Amino acid sequence: MVFKCFIRFVLAQAAVTHGMELMTALFKVAQGMISTIMTASGLSALTDTTLPSEMVTIIEDVGFLESIPLWAITLLGSLFIWVLSLIMILTVYSRFFKLYLATAIAPIPMASFAGQPSSSIGVAFLKSYAAICLEGCIIVLACVIFSAFASTPPAIADDTLAAATIVWNYVGEVIFNMLVLVGCIKMSDRLIRELMGLG
């Protein structure tokens, strides 16, 4: 029993001493998965998204009075897109801070491996840390899906419609796709926790 406790203490000491290397190794595995996803999807070589040529022609043929609703629609749409982009960026940065904070406090839960009753705390921490690292995979997959939708703009069903209606349909679809993207990014932590059985 004494020998078993001594071995457990030595392993806990090694986990605390080399905790940063362990956390870095887990992070590198997740980083490799993210790099593989980005390379396989072609997300690393992005091209600019452009308006369909039919829409450009319709917008260029609009007179001054008809362009006023277009200005209002584009201002409103750009405001929505800006707010959604800000929410998305803040969410992604908060995930990074969560990862850094978990890495900083890693020696404390790693020390729980020293005692058999408290070793479940260390196991739960390692699973939670792996879940935080895997959130990046969900975020990249959501961005891949969004870029696939964004690269294929909606077709203009009826080019006899008013220019404001056509632009509103286009901006509405872009906003809807961004809402789905932001929702996927915000729920990435819950999805990973459900997949890893962390509750």
XYZ file of C-alpha atoms in Angstrom:
199
model
C 0.000 0.000 0.000
C 2.868 2.361 0.892
C 4.623 1.535 -2.371
C 1.422 2.161 -4.329
C 0.961 5.548 -2.638
C 4.586 6.404 -3.344
C 4.219 5.526 -7.047
C 1.030 7.597 -7.223
C 2.846 10.524 -5.594
C 5.762 10.249 -8.067
C 3.346 10.177 -11.020
C 1.462 13.188 -9.638
C 4.752 15.034 -9.145
C 5.700 14.266 -12.757
C 2.255 15.441 -13.967
C 2.600 18.723 -12.050
C 6.206 19.273 -13.136
C 5.605 18.432 -16.793
C 1.999 19.654 -16.943
C 2.836 22.384 -19.438
C 4.394 19.856 -21.830
C 1.295 17.654 -21.531
C -1.039 20.582 -22.181
C 1.109 21.691 -25.134
C 1.026 18.164 -26.571
C -2.789 18.085 -26.368
C -2.929 21.536 -27.960
C -0.606 20.452 -30.797
C -2.822 17.449 -31.539
C -5.878 19.717 -31.799
C -3.881 22.238 -33.849
C -2.871 19.475 -36.256
C -6.508 18.433 -36.640
C -7.515 22.036 -37.374
C -4.708 22.415 -39.936
C -5.778 19.188 -41.639
C -9.393 20.368 -41.814
C -8.372 23.729 -43.251
C -6.037 22.174 -45.835
C -8.546 19.523 -46.913
C -11.372 22.048 -47.260
C -9.306 24.628 -49.135
C -10.132 27.263 -46.526
C -6.490 28.319 -46.332
C -6.605 29.599 -49.945
C -9.667 31.839 -49.940
C -10.847 33.914 -52.851
C -12.892 37.081 -52.702
C -16.654 36.667 -52.742
C -18.245 38.815 -55.431
C -21.793 39.769 -56.282
C -23.451 37.922 -59.161
C -23.001 39.789 -62.450
C -26.781 40.020 -62.965
C -27.134 41.801 -59.630
C -24.295 44.193 -60.456
C -26.007 45.062 -63.754
C -29.361 45.642 -62.032
C -27.782 47.869 -59.343
C -25.823 49.918 -61.896
C -28.998 50.612 -63.914
C -30.845 52.060 -60.882
C -31.692 55.763 -60.887
C -31.061 58.189 -58.028
C -34.511 57.958 -56.377
C -34.568 54.162 -56.644
C -31.085 53.984 -55.114
C -32.244 55.505 -51.788
C -33.907 52.233 -50.627
C -30.767 50.385 -51.761
C -28.633 52.592 -49.516
C -30.958 51.928 -46.584
C -30.898 48.163 -47.190
C -27.125 48.013 -47.528
C -26.609 50.188 -44.428
C -28.973 48.019 -42.392
C -27.437 44.814 -43.770
C -23.893 45.986 -43.137
C -24.853 46.928 -39.568
C -26.235 43.425 -38.944
C -23.168 41.817 -40.529
C -20.837 44.030 -38.473
C -22.609 43.131 -35.210
C -22.588 39.413 -36.041
C -18.896 39.601 -36.973
C -18.123 41.307 -33.674
C -20.009 38.622 -31.725
C -18.177 35.911 -33.652
C -14.738 37.449 -33.062
C -15.418 37.959 -29.356
C -16.611 34.356 -29.021
C -13.502 32.970 -30.727
C -11.187 35.151 -28.626
C -12.989 34.073 -25.445
C -12.263 30.443 -26.421
C -8.559 31.325 -26.674
C -8.623 32.958 -23.248
C -10.407 29.910 -21.827
C -7.625 27.734 -23.253
C -4.893 29.974 -21.792
C -6.574 30.093 -18.376
C -7.012 26.310 -18.302
C -3.336 25.890 -19.194
C -2.295 28.316 -16.450
C -4.161 26.461 -13.688
C -3.279 22.986 -15.001
C -0.854 22.099 -12.143
C -3.630 22.389 -9.530
C -5.967 19.733 -10.967
C -2.966 17.637 -12.031
C -1.900 17.479 -8.396
C -5.145 15.638 -7.640
C -3.640 12.503 -9.204
C -1.650 12.091 -5.958
C -4.634 10.674 -4.076
C -6.969 7.957 -5.298
C -10.183 9.673 -4.093
C -9.239 12.943 -5.815
C -7.826 11.491 -9.049
C -11.209 11.887 -10.765
C -10.670 15.668 -10.635
C -7.527 15.324 -12.780
C -9.267 13.018 -15.252
C -12.191 15.442 -15.547
C -9.765 18.337 -16.091
C -7.913 16.500 -18.875
C -11.214 15.692 -20.573
C -12.345 19.317 -20.234
C -9.037 20.590 -21.611
C -9.285 18.233 -24.585
C -12.849 19.492 -25.122
C -11.655 23.113 -25.134
C -8.995 22.211 -27.706
C -11.534 20.391 -29.885
C -13.847 23.428 -29.930
C -11.482 24.852 -32.528
C -12.343 21.956 -34.863
C -16.057 22.731 -34.601
C -15.386 26.436 -35.232
C -13.296 25.667 -38.340
C -15.925 23.240 -39.654
C -18.603 25.918 -39.179
C -16.437 28.387 -41.126
C -15.958 25.805 -43.911
C -19.705 25.311 -44.213
C -20.307 29.082 -44.184
C -17.663 29.689 -46.876
C -19.308 27.020 -49.051
C -22.638 28.841 -48.742
C -21.041 32.268 -49.248
C -19.128 31.199 -52.364
C -22.390 30.191 -54.070
C -24.556 33.311 -53.927
C -28.309 32.900 -54.242
C -29.629 32.841 -57.765
C -31.863 35.683 -58.842
C -35.219 33.988 -59.283
C -36.894 36.871 -61.109
C -34.845 39.698 -62.579
C -37.989 41.762 -63.174
C -38.277 42.456 -59.447
C -37.289 45.820 -58.057
C -33.574 46.262 -57.377
C -34.279 46.869 -53.678
C -36.116 43.522 -53.432
C -33.282 41.635 -55.143
C -30.653 43.239 -52.886
C -32.807 42.644 -49.799
C -33.104 38.933 -50.693
C -29.334 38.695 -51.144
C -28.488 40.568 -47.923
C -31.111 38.569 -46.026
C -29.589 35.282 -47.108
C -26.078 36.441 -46.168
C -27.359 37.540 -42.726
C -29.152 34.201 -42.262
C -25.970 32.271 -43.124
C -23.993 34.442 -40.691
C -26.580 33.819 -37.964
C -26.137 30.076 -38.483
C -22.337 30.491 -38.365
C -22.425 32.546 -35.158
C -24.862 30.055 -33.601
C -22.562 27.135 -34.461
C -19.545 28.946 -33.018
C -21.370 29.885 -29.819
C -22.679 26.350 -29.251
C -19.378 24.624 -30.099
C -18.528 24.196 -26.410
C -21.884 22.595 -25.619
C -21.665 20.291 -28.653
C -18.163 19.076 -27.748
C -19.169 18.571 -24.113
C -22.135 16.452 -25.199
C -19.958 14.413 -27.588
C -17.323 13.797 -24.894
C -19.910 13.038 -22.207
C -18.943 15.946 -19.987
C -22.542 17.001 -19.356
